[in-house]
Amino acid sequence: MTRSIRRAALVAACTLPLALTLSTGTAQAKTPYVKPFMGWSSWSVESSSHSDYGTRWLNEGNIKNAADALSSKLAPAGYKNLNIDAGWNFDYDWNFHTDANGIPNADKDRFPSGMPSLSDYVHGKGLKLGLYGAAGLEKEVYDKNAPILGTDCHAQDIAVQPLTPTNKWEGAWKIDYSNPCAQDYIDSIVARYASWNVDFIKIDGVTKDNIEDIKAWSTAIDHSGRKMWLSASAWPVDLEAGDGLRPHANGVRVDTDIECYCDTTSTWTSSVDDRWTDLPKWLPKLSAPTYFGDLDSMPINNNSGSGLQDGINDTERQSVMTFWSMASSPLYVGGDIYFLDDKAKAILTNPEVIAVDQAAVLPKQLRSGDTQVWTKRVGHDTYLAVYNMGSSATDIRVNFKDLGVHGPQRLRDVVARENLGSFKGSWTASSVPAHGSRLIKLS
């Protein structure tokens, strides 16, 4: 059976509701985007040891509640991706499962109405839907030797022999992409997702060994004819994989999980503060606006009332928003968005800070250590961010020549949305609190 016949059979078997534009030439192998996505992800809630949360939280009712909250509270500011992380095709005992053809399917106990119905609900709220997967061939699929849709091949035909563990936790078998049926298998998964109107795919556990997996997923998105964001993820992705992933992924996780796997979403020292040290290592690998550094979800959600707490204070929450925006990282909220508090909403929806992120420009670190200075140029404006990583308040002075600007500068506090006046030569951020920040626009 030729590849074109196999692909036609694949489309028919997936019963797509819309005609697909299948690639007849060389796949571009990357959906173009010009801005980092914004939204919410379920993993922070699933990872928590707080009562009423953890992996059993993931179900249809809670995701619909999250969609309602995201749509009403944050979507007007641009947060439109609702990304369902690990567990949507796991049972409550955390057993992974797929359909007869090895395509992940929603767990019937967690999602009794099925993924097409849930997707309709999410899109009906004006949102986009994201799903999670892992690099490599799942062992469950190999064990049952699932027949690959539209081909004469089976799952065991596309596994490297002898069997070779792959991904960050060695939870899958390495795929032999020299066999054309390997691409057909990934195509079959993405075609099914396209039939569900999925807009985002996260592939987890990515190491340097999994570059070919990300290429295959990206090519499959091309073949599906549907625009989807592809995120290469791990805790973190191997730095050595950075260059190889650039042609294929829209975003790459540059740091470990933000979550503390404790009673709160996170803590400052559990891993939040690692970003200021780790992002500089990745900046030479990134290429905005085509290949964004993903700093993971933001623990900016709830510090009051009921539900899961963020685990960082309001000063730290603002520093997170400022740093993610300066990095032009995807902006997605962790935690139980149903309990989003007013302060979190104010931080997350500040249009001037969001604009810094959506400019899709990478920053430069000018000063490291306890008093950090970062900058980036957007059009005719220069943005300056200072951070106090120390344990007590301090002043942070910045010389304009270090920013590459000259002459008098009009300064605006982007967070406070206040003009500070005209300055010449330098500016000092006074009494920046511990773990605090300032975000300034110079014109």
GROMACS .gro file of C-alpha atoms in nm:
model
  443
    1MET     CA    1   0.000   0.000   0.000
    2THR     CA    2   0.148   0.337  -0.100
    3ARG     CA    3   0.184   0.619   0.150
    4SER     CA    4  -0.080   0.830  -0.029
    5ILE     CA    5  -0.331   0.544  -0.015
    6ARG     CA    6  -0.245   0.479   0.349
    7ARG     CA    7  -0.300   0.846   0.433
    8ALA     CA    8  -0.635   0.858   0.253
    9ALA     CA    9  -0.745   0.546   0.439
   10LEU     CA   10  -0.631   0.703   0.761
   11VAL     CA   11  -0.844   1.014   0.710
   12ALA     CA   12  -1.149   0.805   0.627
   13ALA     CA   13  -1.096   0.584   0.931
   14CYS     CA   14  -1.075   0.884   1.164
   15THR     CA   15  -1.409   1.019   1.031
   16LEU     CA   16  -1.301   1.381   1.039
   17PRO     CA   17  -1.590   1.630   1.037
   18LEU     CA   18  -1.409   1.867   0.800
   19ALA     CA   19  -1.205   1.797   0.489
   20LEU     CA   20  -0.837   1.799   0.560
   21THR     CA   21  -0.575   1.976   0.353
   22LEU     CA   22  -0.318   1.702   0.332
   23SER     CA   23   0.039   1.783   0.241
   24THR     CA   24   0.134   1.667  -0.106
   25GLY     CA   25   0.487   1.800  -0.092
   26THR     CA   26   0.745   1.848   0.178
   27ALA     CA   27   0.578   1.924   0.510
   28GLN     CA   28   0.668   2.251   0.671
   29ALA     CA   29   0.678   2.055   0.996
   30LYS     CA   30   0.579   2.353   1.207
   31THR     CA   31   0.257   2.545   1.253
   32PRO     CA   32   0.342   2.917   1.235
   33TYR     CA   33   0.262   3.134   1.535
   34VAL     CA   34   0.366   3.491   1.606
   35LYS     CA   35   0.275   3.519   1.974
   36PRO     CA   36   0.309   3.290   2.276
   37PHE     CA   37  -0.017   3.127   2.379
   38MET     CA   38  -0.208   3.225   2.693
   39GLY     CA   39  -0.441   3.013   2.906
   40TRP     CA   40  -0.462   2.760   3.188
   41SER     CA   41  -0.322   2.410   3.250
   42SER     CA   42  -0.453   2.135   3.475
   43TRP     CA   43  -0.124   1.989   3.603
   44SER     CA   44  -0.071   2.223   3.898
   45VAL     CA   45  -0.401   2.103   4.042
   46GLU     CA   46  -0.329   1.740   3.961
   47SER     CA   47   0.015   1.752   4.124
   48SER     CA   48  -0.098   1.893   4.457
   49SER     CA   49  -0.124   1.689   4.778
   50HIS     CA   50  -0.390   1.931   4.908
   51SER     CA   51  -0.717   1.758   4.998
   52ASP     CA   52  -0.969   1.736   4.714
   53TYR     CA   53  -0.694   1.772   4.453
   54GLY     CA   54  -0.436   1.539   4.297
   55THR     CA   55  -0.475   1.322   3.991
   56ARG     CA   56  -0.831   1.216   4.081
   57TRP     CA   57  -0.940   1.581   4.042
   58LEU     CA   58  -0.919   1.548   3.664
   59ASN     CA   59  -1.270   1.481   3.536
   60GLU     CA   60  -1.534   1.623   3.307
   61GLY     CA   61  -1.712   1.830   3.571
   62ASN     CA   62  -1.398   2.001   3.696
   63ILE     CA   63  -1.273   2.074   3.345
   64LYS     CA   64  -1.609   2.229   3.254
   65ASN     CA   65  -1.589   2.442   3.569
   66ALA     CA   66  -1.239   2.547   3.467
   67ALA     CA   67  -1.367   2.636   3.120
   68ASP     CA   68  -1.645   2.847   3.272
   69ALA     CA   69  -1.398   3.029   3.497
   70LEU     CA   70  -1.136   3.081   3.226
   71SER     CA   71  -1.397   3.210   2.984
   72SER     CA   72  -1.553   3.459   3.225
   73LYS     CA   73  -1.247   3.575   3.421
   74LEU     CA   74  -0.940   3.567   3.196
   75ALA     CA   75  -1.037   3.502   2.834
   76PRO     CA   76  -1.124   3.868   2.771
   77ALA     CA   77  -0.757   3.948   2.844
   78GLY     CA   78  -0.636   3.682   2.598
   79TYR     CA   79  -0.616   3.366   2.809
   80LYS     CA   80  -0.793   3.119   2.582
   81ASN     CA   81  -0.604   2.788   2.592
   82LEU     CA   82  -0.750   2.525   2.823
   83ASN     CA   83  -0.484   2.255   2.833
   84ILE     CA   84  -0.565   1.917   2.984
   85ASP     CA   85  -0.246   1.758   3.110
   86ALA     CA   86  -0.158   1.396   3.197
   87GLY     CA   87  -0.441   1.166   3.299
   88TRP     CA   88  -0.717   1.232   3.048
   89ASN     CA   89  -0.667   0.884   2.900
   90PHE     CA   90  -0.570   0.719   3.229
   91ASP     CA   91  -0.816   0.549   3.461
   92TYR     CA   92  -0.843   0.651   3.826
   93ASP     CA   93  -0.578   0.392   3.918
   94TRP     CA   94  -0.345   0.571   3.672
   95ASN     CA   95  -0.345   0.299   3.407
   96PHE     CA   96  -0.281   0.435   3.056
   97HIS     CA   97  -0.509   0.316   2.778
   98THR     CA   98  -0.574   0.364   2.407
   99ASP     CA   99  -0.829   0.236   2.158
  100ALA     CA  100  -0.779  -0.073   1.943
  101ASN     CA  101  -0.552   0.120   1.706
  102GLY     CA  102  -0.328   0.258   1.979
  103ILE     CA  103  -0.481   0.607   1.965
  104PRO     CA  104  -0.529   0.768   2.308
  105ASN     CA  105  -0.894   0.787   2.409
  106ALA     CA  106  -1.059   0.969   2.697
  107ASP     CA  107  -1.119   0.765   3.009
  108LYS     CA  108  -1.492   0.689   3.029
  109ASP     CA  109  -1.511   0.731   3.405
  110ARG     CA  110  -1.334   1.067   3.399
  111PHE     CA  111  -1.502   1.193   3.081
  112PRO     CA  112  -1.830   1.004   3.036
  113SER     CA  113  -1.951   1.232   2.754
  114GLY     CA  114  -1.632   1.177   2.556
  115MET     CA  115  -1.371   1.414   2.421
  116PRO     CA  116  -1.571   1.544   2.119
  117SER     CA  117  -1.847   1.657   2.353
  118LEU     CA  118  -1.602   1.819   2.595
  119SER     CA  119  -1.424   1.990   2.306
  120ASP     CA  120  -1.756   2.133   2.187
  121TYR     CA  121  -1.818   2.267   2.538
  122VAL     CA  122  -1.472   2.426   2.561
  123HIS     CA  123  -1.492   2.581   2.214
  124GLY     CA  124  -1.846   2.695   2.288
  125LYS     CA  125  -1.694   2.911   2.562
  126GLY     CA  126  -1.467   3.078   2.307
  127LEU     CA  127  -1.165   2.878   2.423
  128LYS     CA  128  -0.911   2.641   2.267
  129LEU     CA  129  -0.842   2.284   2.378
  130GLY     CA  130  -0.505   2.124   2.450
  131LEU     CA  131  -0.412   1.762   2.521
  132TYR     CA  132  -0.108   1.588   2.670
  133GLY     CA  133   0.106   1.304   2.540
  134ALA     CA  134   0.453   1.158   2.590
  135ALA     CA  135   0.748   1.097   2.360
  136GLY     CA  136   0.796   0.747   2.225
  137LEU     CA  137   0.573   0.443   2.171
  138GLU     CA  138   0.365   0.369   2.478
  139LYS     CA  139   0.432   0.021   2.613
  140GLU     CA  140   0.059  -0.051   2.636
  141VAL     CA  141   0.032   0.004   2.260
  142TYR     CA  142   0.331  -0.220   2.191
  143ASP     CA  143   0.206  -0.497   2.421
  144LYS     CA  144  -0.124  -0.529   2.240
  145ASN     CA  145   0.048  -0.484   1.902
  146ALA     CA  146  -0.216  -0.236   1.789
  147PRO     CA  147  -0.280  -0.228   1.413
  148ILE     CA  148  -0.190   0.113   1.269
  149LEU     CA  149  -0.481   0.277   1.091
  150GLY     CA  150  -0.462   0.281   0.712
  151THR     CA  151  -0.158   0.053   0.694
  152ASP     CA  152  -0.064  -0.312   0.701
  153CYS     CA  153   0.165  -0.242   0.998
  154HIS     CA  154   0.130  -0.304   1.370
  155ALA     CA  155   0.279  -0.125   1.665
  156GLN     CA  156   0.556  -0.379   1.713
  157ASP     CA  157   0.673  -0.312   1.356
  158ILE     CA  158   0.770   0.046   1.439
  159ALA     CA  159   0.962  -0.014   1.762
  160VAL     CA  160   1.341  -0.009   1.758
  161GLN     CA  161   1.476  -0.360   1.813
  162PRO     CA  162   1.605  -0.466   2.051
  163LEU     CA  163   1.349  -0.272   2.252
  164THR     CA  164   1.506   0.052   2.376
  165PRO     CA  165   1.351   0.263   2.654
  166THR     CA  166   1.306   0.632   2.573
  167ASN     CA  167   1.188   0.966   2.715
  168LYS     CA  168   1.284   1.130   3.043
  169TRP     CA  169   1.147   0.851   3.262
  170GLU     CA  170   1.211   0.571   3.011
  171GLY     CA  171   0.838   0.502   3.008
  172ALA     CA  172   0.805   0.421   2.638
  173TRP     CA  173   0.984   0.235   2.362
  174LYS     CA  174   1.198   0.419   2.106
  175ILE     CA  175   1.030   0.446   1.765
  176ASP     CA  176   1.203   0.348   1.441
  177TYR     CA  177   1.120   0.636   1.209
  178SER     CA  178   1.300   0.471   0.917
  179ASN     CA  179   0.980   0.267   0.888
  180PRO     CA  180   0.719   0.487   0.708
  181CYS     CA  181   0.449   0.333   0.926
  182ALA     CA  182   0.596   0.515   1.225
  183GLN     CA  183   0.493   0.851   1.079
  184ASP     CA  184   0.159   0.701   0.981
  185TYR     CA  185   0.101   0.604   1.344
  186ILE     CA  186   0.168   0.956   1.474
  187ASP     CA  187  -0.047   1.087   1.187
  188SER     CA  188  -0.333   0.867   1.305
  189ILE     CA  189  -0.320   1.016   1.654
  190VAL     CA  190  -0.308   1.375   1.535
  191ALA     CA  191  -0.582   1.315   1.278
  192ARG     CA  192  -0.803   1.193   1.563
  193TYR     CA  193  -0.717   1.499   1.768
  194ALA     CA  194  -0.798   1.718   1.468
  195SER     CA  195  -1.138   1.549   1.444
  196TRP     CA  196  -1.188   1.662   1.807
  197ASN     CA  197  -1.081   2.018   1.716
  198VAL     CA  198  -0.774   2.007   1.939
  199ASP     CA  199  -0.562   2.324   1.921
  200PHE     CA  200  -0.255   2.236   2.131
  201ILE     CA  201  -0.043   1.927   2.190
  202LYS     CA  202   0.211   1.889   2.468
  203ILE     CA  203   0.463   1.607   2.429
  204ASP     CA  204   0.638   1.536   2.758
  205GLY     CA  205   0.960   1.369   2.863
  206VAL     CA  206   1.158   1.509   2.571
  207THR     CA  207   1.532   1.443   2.570
  208LYS     CA  208   1.790   1.480   2.295
  209ASP     CA  209   1.692   1.124   2.201
  210ASN     CA  210   1.337   1.241   2.120
  211ILE     CA  211   1.400   1.508   1.856
  212GLU     CA  212   1.270   1.270   1.590
  213ASP     CA  213   0.950   1.224   1.791
  214ILE     CA  214   0.884   1.598   1.796
  215LYS     CA  215   0.959   1.618   1.424
  216ALA     CA  216   0.706   1.341   1.364
  217TRP     CA  217   0.437   1.510   1.574
  218SER     CA  218   0.499   1.840   1.395
  219THR     CA  219   0.478   1.673   1.055
  220ALA     CA  220   0.158   1.499   1.162
  221ILE     CA  221   0.007   1.836   1.252
  222ASP     CA  222   0.089   1.950   0.898
  223HIS     CA  223  -0.075   1.641   0.757
  224SER     CA  224  -0.387   1.694   0.968
  225GLY     CA  225  -0.454   2.033   0.810
  226ARG     CA  226  -0.538   2.185   1.150
  227LYS     CA  227  -0.334   2.458   1.318
  228MET     CA  228  -0.200   2.330   1.651
  229TRP     CA  229   0.063   2.457   1.893
  230LEU     CA  230   0.326   2.189   1.963
  231SER     CA  231   0.507   2.207   2.295
  232ALA     CA  232   0.819   2.000   2.368
  233SER     CA  233   0.821   1.947   2.741
  234ALA     CA  234   1.015   1.786   3.024
  235TRP     CA  235   1.156   1.894   3.363
  236PRO     CA  236   1.336   2.044   3.178
  237VAL     CA  237   1.399   1.945   2.818
  238ASP     CA  238   1.767   1.862   2.770
  239LEU     CA  239   1.956   2.178   2.674
  240GLU     CA  240   2.142   1.967   2.417
  241ALA     CA  241   1.810   1.914   2.238
  242GLY     CA  242   1.745   2.285   2.197
  243ASP     CA  243   1.890   2.332   1.851
  244GLY     CA  244   1.741   2.013   1.708
  245LEU     CA  245   1.390   2.095   1.830
  246ARG     CA  246   1.387   2.449   1.692
  247PRO     CA  247   1.258   2.361   1.342
  248HIS     CA  248   0.968   2.158   1.479
  249ALA     CA  249   0.835   2.281   1.816
  250ASN     CA  250   0.662   2.610   1.886
  251GLY     CA  251   0.774   2.609   2.248
  252VAL     CA  252   1.023   2.426   2.467
  253ARG     CA  253   1.022   2.381   2.843
  254VAL     CA  254   1.340   2.539   2.975
  255ASP     CA  255   1.306   2.458   3.344
  256THR     CA  256   1.183   2.202   3.591
  257ASP     CA  257   0.823   2.177   3.707
  258ILE     CA  258   0.696   2.488   3.881
  259GLU     CA  259   0.495   2.270   4.119
  260CYS     CA  260   0.621   2.177   4.464
  261TYR     CA  261   0.412   1.855   4.479
  262CYS     CA  262   0.299   1.965   4.823
  263ASP     CA  263  -0.005   2.121   4.991
  264THR     CA  264   0.021   2.438   4.778
  265THR     CA  265   0.078   2.488   4.406
  266SER     CA  266   0.440   2.592   4.451
  267THR     CA  267   0.689   2.772   4.674
  268TRP     CA  268   0.946   3.036   4.586
  269THR     CA  269   1.243   2.809   4.661
  270SER     CA  270   1.093   2.479   4.544
  271SER     CA  271   1.165   2.589   4.189
  272VAL     CA  272   1.009   2.929   4.109
  273ASP     CA  273   1.337   3.116   4.162
  274ASP     CA  274   1.530   2.870   3.944
  275ARG     CA  275   1.396   3.045   3.632
  276TRP     CA  276   1.615   3.351   3.681
  277THR     CA  277   1.924   3.127   3.673
  278ASP     CA  278   1.817   2.882   3.405
  279LEU     CA  279   1.661   3.100   3.134
  280PRO     CA  280   1.995   3.265   3.039
  281LYS     CA  281   2.134   2.923   2.946
  282TRP     CA  282   1.850   2.877   2.697
  283LEU     CA  283   1.837   3.221   2.539
  284PRO     CA  284   2.097   3.137   2.268
  285LYS     CA  285   1.883   2.838   2.168
  286LEU     CA  286   1.554   3.027   2.136
  287SER     CA  287   1.426   3.218   1.835
  288ALA     CA  288   1.123   3.441   1.887
  289PRO     CA  289   0.871   3.459   1.737
  290THR     CA  290   0.908   3.103   1.610
  291TYR     CA  291   1.051   2.909   1.907
  292PHE     CA  292   0.955   3.027   2.254
  293GLY     CA  293   1.103   2.934   2.589
  294ASP     CA  294   0.830   2.790   2.812
  295LEU     CA  295   0.881   2.872   3.182
  296ASP     CA  296   0.592   2.643   3.287
  297SER     CA  297   0.265   2.748   3.446
  298MET     CA  298   0.236   3.055   3.667
  299PRO     CA  299   0.134   3.004   4.032
  300ILE     CA  300  -0.082   3.316   4.021
  301ASN     CA  301  -0.432   3.207   4.110
  302ASN     CA  302  -0.544   3.202   4.472
  303ASN     CA  303  -0.397   3.331   4.796
  304SER     CA  304  -0.724   3.375   4.979
  305GLY     CA  305  -1.047   3.194   5.050
  306SER     CA  306  -1.113   2.831   4.966
  307GLY     CA  307  -0.922   2.596   4.744
  308LEU     CA  308  -0.561   2.536   4.656
  309GLN     CA  309  -0.325   2.822   4.750
  310ASP     CA  310  -0.043   2.947   4.530
  311GLY     CA  311   0.232   2.914   4.794
  312ILE     CA  312   0.399   3.243   4.695
  313ASN     CA  313   0.305   3.592   4.813
  314ASP     CA  314   0.167   3.880   4.607
  315THR     CA  315   0.511   4.037   4.556
  316GLU     CA  316   0.643   3.708   4.423
  317ARG     CA  317   0.335   3.658   4.207
  318GLN     CA  318   0.399   3.992   4.036
  319SER     CA  319   0.765   3.903   3.983
  320VAL     CA  320   0.655   3.581   3.813
  321MET     CA  321   0.422   3.770   3.579
  322THR     CA  322   0.693   4.025   3.503
  323PHE     CA  323   0.964   3.765   3.437
  324TRP     CA  324   0.743   3.543   3.220
  325SER     CA  325   0.635   3.848   3.020
  326MET     CA  326   0.988   3.977   2.972
  327ALA     CA  327   1.081   3.628   2.849
  328SER     CA  328   0.783   3.618   2.610
  329SER     CA  329   0.705   3.282   2.762
  330PRO     CA  330   0.360   3.132   2.715
  331LEU     CA  331   0.138   3.273   2.989
  332TYR     CA  332  -0.072   2.999   3.143
  333VAL     CA  333  -0.215   2.983   3.491
  334GLY     CA  334  -0.177   2.692   3.732
  335GLY     CA  335  -0.405   2.614   4.024
  336ASP     CA  336  -0.780   2.583   4.059
  337ILE     CA  337  -0.895   2.873   3.842
  338TYR     CA  338  -1.246   2.840   3.986
  339PHE     CA  339  -1.107   3.017   4.298
  340LEU     CA  340  -0.914   3.291   4.112
  341ASP     CA  341  -0.881   3.584   4.353
  342ASP     CA  342  -0.905   3.954   4.270
  343LYS     CA  343  -0.534   4.024   4.315
  344ALA     CA  344  -0.438   3.738   4.084
  345LYS     CA  345  -0.684   3.860   3.823
  346ALA     CA  346  -0.540   4.212   3.844
  347ILE     CA  347  -0.184   4.081   3.799
  348LEU     CA  348  -0.274   3.850   3.512
  349THR     CA  349  -0.490   4.093   3.315
  350ASN     CA  350  -0.272   4.405   3.322
  351PRO     CA  351  -0.278   4.490   2.950
  352GLU     CA  352   0.057   4.672   2.951
  353VAL     CA  353   0.237   4.374   3.104
  354ILE     CA  354   0.063   4.132   2.868
  355ALA     CA  355   0.177   4.347   2.576
  356VAL     CA  356   0.539   4.299   2.684
  357ASP     CA  357   0.488   3.923   2.658
  358GLN     CA  358   0.290   3.928   2.335
  359ALA     CA  359   0.553   4.143   2.163
  360ALA     CA  360   0.732   3.809   2.117
  361VAL     CA  361   1.079   3.953   2.170
  362LEU     CA  362   1.349   3.777   2.372
  363PRO     CA  363   1.519   3.962   2.658
  364LYS     CA  364   1.882   4.012   2.754
  365GLN     CA  365   2.021   3.967   3.103
  366LEU     CA  366   2.251   4.259   3.188
  367ARG     CA  367   2.316   4.177   3.552
  368SER     CA  368   2.290   3.847   3.741
  369GLY     CA  369   2.308   3.767   4.111
  370ASP     CA  370   2.082   3.902   4.383
  371THR     CA  371   1.999   4.228   4.200
  372GLN     CA  372   1.922   4.132   3.844
  373VAL     CA  373   1.874   4.364   3.547
  374TRP     CA  374   1.703   4.251   3.226
  375THR     CA  375   1.602   4.444   2.915
  376LYS     CA  376   1.450   4.407   2.572
  377ARG     CA  377   1.371   4.634   2.281
  378VAL     CA  378   1.018   4.647   2.139
  379GLY     CA  379   0.980   4.883   1.846
  380HIS     CA  380   1.103   5.226   1.954
  381ASP     CA  381   1.069   5.144   2.323
  382THR     CA  382   1.307   4.980   2.567
  383TYR     CA  383   1.178   4.771   2.856
  384LEU     CA  384   1.374   4.738   3.177
  385ALA     CA  385   1.302   4.481   3.448
  386VAL     CA  386   1.487   4.468   3.779
  387TYR     CA  387   1.454   4.186   4.030
  388ASN     CA  388   1.561   4.155   4.392
  389MET     CA  389   1.641   3.788   4.445
  390GLY     CA  390   1.774   3.859   4.795
  391SER     CA  391   1.602   3.833   5.132
  392SER     CA  392   1.571   4.204   5.220
  393ALA     CA  393   1.465   4.524   5.042
  394THR     CA  394   1.727   4.702   4.835
  395ASP     CA  395   1.779   4.980   4.579
  396ILE     CA  396   1.872   4.882   4.224
  397ARG     CA  397   2.041   5.147   4.009
  398VAL     CA  398   2.058   5.115   3.630
  399ASN     CA  399   2.270   5.323   3.391
  400PHE     CA  400   2.093   5.402   3.067
  401LYS     CA  401   2.407   5.346   2.863
  402ASP     CA  402   2.396   4.980   2.971
  403LEU     CA  403   2.053   4.961   2.808
  404GLY     CA  404   2.184   5.113   2.487
  405VAL     CA  405   1.977   5.430   2.520
  406HIS     CA  406   2.103   5.788   2.534
  407GLY     CA  407   1.966   6.125   2.630
  408PRO     CA  408   1.667   6.200   2.852
  409GLN     CA  409   1.420   5.914   2.884
  410ARG     CA  410   1.052   5.920   2.974
  411LEU     CA  411   0.988   5.638   3.220
  412ARG     CA  412   0.663   5.456   3.284
  413ASP     CA  413   0.597   5.197   3.554
  414VAL     CA  414   0.423   4.931   3.349
  415VAL     CA  415   0.285   4.738   3.647
  416ALA     CA  416   0.148   5.045   3.826
  417ARG     CA  417   0.053   5.200   3.489
  418GLU     CA  418   0.196   5.533   3.603
  419ASN     CA  419   0.431   5.780   3.436
  420LEU     CA  420   0.743   5.846   3.646
  421GLY     CA  421   0.872   6.148   3.459
  422SER     CA  422   1.190   6.221   3.264
  423PHE     CA  423   1.532   6.092   3.370
  424LYS     CA  424   1.881   6.134   3.229
  425GLY     CA  425   2.175   5.900   3.264
  426SER     CA  426   2.031   5.653   3.514
  427TRP     CA  427   1.734   5.550   3.722
  428THR     CA  428   1.713   5.383   4.063
  429ALA     CA  429   1.442   5.142   4.169
  430SER     CA  430   1.405   5.229   4.536
  431SER     CA  431   1.336   4.977   4.811
  432VAL     CA  432   1.259   4.682   4.588
  433PRO     CA  433   1.127   4.421   4.834
  434ALA     CA  434   1.268   4.072   4.872
  435HIS     CA  435   1.172   3.869   4.563
  436GLY     CA  436   1.021   4.187   4.421
  437SER     CA  437   1.052   4.352   4.081
  438ARG     CA  438   0.994   4.664   3.877
  439LEU     CA  439   0.898   4.675   3.510
  440ILE     CA  440   0.975   5.005   3.338
  441LYS     CA  441   0.917   5.133   2.985
  442LEU     CA  442   1.167   5.385   2.852
  443SER     CA  443   1.068   5.604   2.560
   0.00000   0.00000   0.00000
